[in-house]
Amino acid sequence: MDSLRRVILITGTRKGIGRYLAEHFLNLGDVVIGCSRSETDLESDSYTHFCLDVSDEKAVKKMISSVRKSIGYVDILINNAGVASMNHYLLTPKSTVEKLFNTNVIGTFLFSRELAKLMSKKRYGRIINFSTVAVPLNLEGEAVYAASKSAVVSLTKILSKEVGSLGITVNAVGPTPVLTDLIKTVPKNKIQELLDQQAIERLGTFEDVLNVVEFFIKPESSFITGQVVYLGGVS
Amino acid sequence: MNKSVKNIINQTLTNFIEEENIDNSIDVNESTRLFGSDALFSSIQLVSFITELEENLEDELDIEITLADEKAMSMRTSPFSSVKYLISYVEEKLKENG
């Protein structure tokens, strides 16, 4: 990486962890590019926002093409955009499966593919994906969500092998529940049951997630790839 | 249009060979094999070359194009196997896209 300002692309920056990460990196002086389905009130000279559906291939390609032409490179991709759903398997509509896989898997796939192409030109890049502790915990009621995030884990591990020689690392963070809109409809007792399975029984915080992201993107982590770090002592 | 596509592919190829320090004693012409045995590129170089070509086509022709689509992957003769096949594949794809 050269001495130019870092360019960080984060998906799902309108609210929650994505918004927090965007503001954090802007405060550090980085250039941040974000996206979400709708407009944002995040304003900064160093921030550019795109409105799109992360599973829309044409829109994603158009966005990355625009970034390539205006900035020329991206150092770090954080595939944060995600949707969750909790429901009994037998009562889960197909539309929920499609919605979760579109955002969580196809969105991660498309952004990783397009950004890895751009990163490969500079022979440098960091891709951070989002999994969840629901994967190793095999949580009841979260079959579809966990399946989609399991797919993200596989994408992370295999992509890391395919782009390792291009100077790109690919890792994932697996948060515990964090108080965001993602879990607002999940009953409190279900959250408690989940926390009871963690080594450290508390909700995660934005800072916990940031800490892992910062580890993955630091220059000294160039030999760390294909890894998934779960929070809360879950493995 | 034909000449333009051919020129873009040839220019991309020339630049890429230089950037990647690929043996410049190899005679590069339309029958040059891009991948496979006795080919110009390693598999990872082929991926990088296709990526660079997509970008150059987009920039030069002001279009959006994905070269490695399902059709390309299922063709009996891969469009990426030689320069000649690549030129005709890209020309055909641009016609399809209007």
XYZ file of N, CA, C and O in Angstrom, chain A residues 23-92:
280
model
N -18.161 6.209 9.638
C -17.816 7.414 10.414
C -16.432 7.271 11.052
O -15.653 8.224 11.091
N -16.136 6.069 11.528
C -14.829 5.821 12.155
C -13.700 6.081 11.159
O -12.731 6.795 11.468
N -13.819 5.501 9.970
C -12.721 5.642 8.993
C -12.659 7.072 8.431
O -11.572 7.560 8.118
N -13.799 7.727 8.340
C -13.780 9.136 7.905
C -13.038 9.979 8.937
O -12.247 10.864 8.588
N -13.276 9.696 10.212
C -12.582 10.428 11.278
C -11.071 10.195 11.252
O -10.300 11.040 11.694
N -10.673 9.044 10.728
C -9.238 8.745 10.621
C -8.602 9.407 9.400
O -7.397 9.327 9.193
N -9.441 10.012 8.543
C -8.914 10.681 7.355
C -8.938 9.829 6.097
O -8.359 10.199 5.074
N -9.615 8.674 6.169
C -9.706 7.812 4.986
C -10.790 8.325 4.035
O -11.672 9.087 4.430
N -10.699 7.865 2.804
C -11.766 8.116 1.837
C -12.722 6.934 1.952
O -12.288 5.780 1.908
N -14.009 7.221 2.116
C -14.978 6.140 2.284
C -16.040 6.206 1.188
O -16.570 7.276 0.882
N -16.308 5.051 0.607
C -17.381 4.929 -0.374
C -18.401 3.988 0.245
O -18.041 2.901 0.715
N -19.648 4.402 0.243
C -20.672 3.572 0.862
C -21.844 3.336 -0.051
O -21.958 3.962 -1.116
N -22.703 2.452 0.364
C -23.920 2.229 -0.416
C -25.009 1.669 0.480
O -24.734 1.110 1.547
N -26.229 1.862 0.046
C -27.392 1.272 0.703
C -28.551 1.391 -0.276
O -28.421 2.039 -1.315
N -29.661 0.784 0.069
C -30.812 0.856 -0.837
C -31.350 2.278 -0.954
O -31.891 2.661 -1.971
N -31.230 3.055 0.140
C -31.779 4.410 0.093
C -30.719 5.458 0.446
O -29.601 5.119 0.832
N -31.121 6.712 0.334
C -30.200 7.828 0.568
C -29.706 7.833 2.015
O -30.333 7.260 2.901
N -28.612 8.533 2.243
C -28.057 8.634 3.587
C -27.950 10.098 3.983
O -27.924 10.976 3.115
N -27.906 10.354 5.291
C -27.663 11.727 5.736
C -26.204 11.898 6.168
O -25.827 12.923 6.723
N -25.391 10.874 5.901
C -23.968 10.965 6.221
C -23.300 11.905 5.218
O -23.328 11.653 4.013
N -22.737 12.983 5.727
C -22.121 13.961 4.834
C -20.669 14.197 5.195
O -20.335 14.417 6.351
N -19.825 14.130 4.182
C -18.394 14.414 4.358
C -17.804 14.594 2.971
O -18.246 13.937 2.021
N -16.805 15.462 2.873
C -16.134 15.644 1.577
C -15.439 14.361 1.147
O -15.184 14.157 -0.036
N -15.134 13.521 2.118
C -14.412 12.280 1.808
C -15.348 11.086 1.649
O -14.895 9.940 1.583
N -16.657 11.367 1.643
C -17.618 10.260 1.557
C -18.467 10.361 0.293
O -18.984 11.427 -0.044
N -18.589 9.238 -0.401
C -19.464 9.164 -1.575
C -20.456 8.043 -1.355
O -20.064 6.935 -0.960
N -21.725 8.340 -1.614
C -22.764 7.339 -1.377
C -23.430 6.920 -2.678
O -23.716 7.754 -3.538
N -23.675 5.631 -2.807
C -24.406 5.097 -3.955
C -25.670 4.412 -3.447
O -25.625 3.713 -2.429
N -26.779 4.634 -4.151
C -28.027 3.949 -3.802
C -28.191 2.746 -4.727
O -28.326 2.926 -5.948
N -28.175 1.575 -4.146
C -28.363 0.377 -4.972
C -28.707 -0.836 -4.118
O -28.584 -0.810 -2.893
N -29.168 -1.866 -4.813
C -29.405 -3.165 -4.198
C -28.119 -3.962 -4.425
O -27.696 -4.141 -5.569
N -27.483 -4.432 -3.361
C -26.172 -5.082 -3.498
C -26.211 -6.368 -4.323
O -25.174 -6.881 -4.729
N -27.422 -6.884 -4.568
C -27.512 -8.108 -5.378
C -27.811 -7.813 -6.845
O -27.995 -8.724 -7.640
N -27.850 -6.529 -7.195
C -28.121 -6.126 -8.580
C -26.776 -6.029 -9.316
O -26.043 -5.053 -9.173
N -26.478 -7.048 -10.095
C -25.161 -7.143 -10.736
C -24.836 -5.908 -11.582
O -23.728 -5.373 -11.521
N -25.815 -5.472 -12.358
C -25.575 -4.334 -13.247
C -25.253 -3.073 -12.427
O -24.327 -2.324 -12.754
N -26.018 -2.872 -11.360
C -25.814 -1.682 -10.524
C -24.464 -1.737 -9.809
O -23.771 -0.720 -9.690
N -24.086 -2.918 -9.346
C -22.801 -3.051 -8.655
C -21.654 -2.785 -9.632
O -20.710 -2.047 -9.321
N -21.755 -3.370 -10.822
C -20.690 -3.154 -11.817
C -20.573 -1.671 -12.174
O -19.483 -1.137 -12.337
N -21.739 -1.023 -12.290
C -21.755 0.406 -12.635
C -21.100 1.226 -11.518
O -20.325 2.150 -11.774
N -21.402 0.875 -10.284
C -20.826 1.592 -9.142
C -19.304 1.436 -9.128
O -18.567 2.423 -8.984
N -18.829 0.202 -9.291
C -17.377 -0.028 -9.218
C -16.662 0.614 -10.413
O -15.554 1.134 -10.281
N -17.338 0.609 -11.551
C -16.762 1.260 -12.732
C -16.617 2.761 -12.469
O -15.609 3.378 -12.808
N -17.620 3.337 -11.826
C -17.593 4.759 -11.496
C -16.462 5.061 -10.504
O -15.731 6.047 -10.645
N -16.294 4.186 -9.510
C -15.212 4.360 -8.520
C -13.855 4.249 -9.214
O -12.939 5.032 -8.955
N -13.745 3.281 -10.105
C -12.473 3.083 -10.824
C -12.116 4.328 -11.634
O -10.971 4.771 -11.645
N -13.129 4.899 -12.292
C -12.854 6.066 -13.135
C -12.591 7.328 -12.313
O -11.814 8.183 -12.722
N -13.242 7.448 -11.145
C -13.065 8.674 -10.362
C -11.892 8.610 -9.384
O -11.176 9.592 -9.203
N -11.684 7.471 -8.747
C -10.613 7.366 -7.739
C -9.473 6.473 -8.229
O -8.313 6.738 -7.959
N -9.816 5.412 -8.924
C -8.786 4.556 -9.519
C -8.439 3.309 -8.734
O -7.927 2.355 -9.288
N -8.697 3.333 -7.424
C -8.356 2.149 -6.632
C -9.198 2.101 -5.359
O -9.761 3.112 -4.927
N -9.264 0.906 -4.789
C -9.884 0.705 -3.475
C -8.952 -0.220 -2.700
O -8.507 -1.239 -3.219
N -8.613 0.160 -1.483
C -7.705 -0.654 -0.668
C -8.445 -1.720 0.126
O -7.951 -2.820 0.319
N -9.626 -1.327 0.620
C -10.318 -2.204 1.569
C -11.797 -2.290 1.218
O -12.442 -1.269 0.958
N -12.318 -3.511 1.198
C -13.758 -3.720 1.006
C -14.315 -4.350 2.274
O -13.796 -5.374 2.735
N -15.354 -3.752 2.822
C -16.031 -4.335 3.987
C -17.455 -4.685 3.570
O -18.299 -3.804 3.387
N -17.696 -5.980 3.386
C -19.014 -6.464 2.952
C -19.937 -6.561 4.161
O -20.213 -7.650 4.671
N -20.414 -5.403 4.601
C -21.214 -5.347 5.821
C -22.712 -5.553 5.584
O -23.412 -6.060 6.449
N -23.207 -5.154 4.407
C -24.663 -5.201 4.165
C -25.196 -6.605 4.422
O -24.654 -7.589 3.921
N -26.238 -6.676 5.222
C -26.788 -7.997 5.519
C -28.204 -7.900 6.034
O -28.617 -6.862 6.567
N -28.942 -8.979 5.847
C -30.284 -9.044 6.436
C -30.404 -10.357 7.206
O -29.759 -11.348 6.872
N -31.228 -10.321 8.252
C -31.416 -11.508 9.092
C -32.902 -11.837 9.179
O -33.758 -10.984 8.904
N -33.177 -13.060 9.566
C -34.576 -13.442 9.765
C -34.592 -14.604 10.731
O -33.743 -15.499 10.663
N -35.535 -14.561 11.664
C -35.653 -15.670 12.610
C -37.050 -16.254 12.486
O -38.044 -15.537 12.645
N -37.090 -17.534 12.169
C -38.384 -18.170 11.981
C -38.187 -19.680 12.046
O -37.104 -20.177 11.751
N -39.239 -20.395 12.423
C -39.139 -21.850 12.380
C -38.992 -22.282 10.928
O -39.638 -21.723 10.038
N -38.151 -23.268 10.717
C -37.889 -23.764 9.355
C -39.192 -24.051 8.614
O -39.358 -23.699 7.438
N -40.132 -24.693 9.301
C -41.367 -25.120 8.645
C -42.282 -23.964 8.285
O -43.244 -24.127 7.556
N -41.984 -22.805 8.844
C -42.833 -21.638 8.573
C -42.097 -20.559 7.782
O -42.546 -19.422 7.711
N -40.968 -20.931 7.202
C -40.164 -19.932 6.480
C -40.546 -19.896 5.003
O -40.430 -20.907 4.306
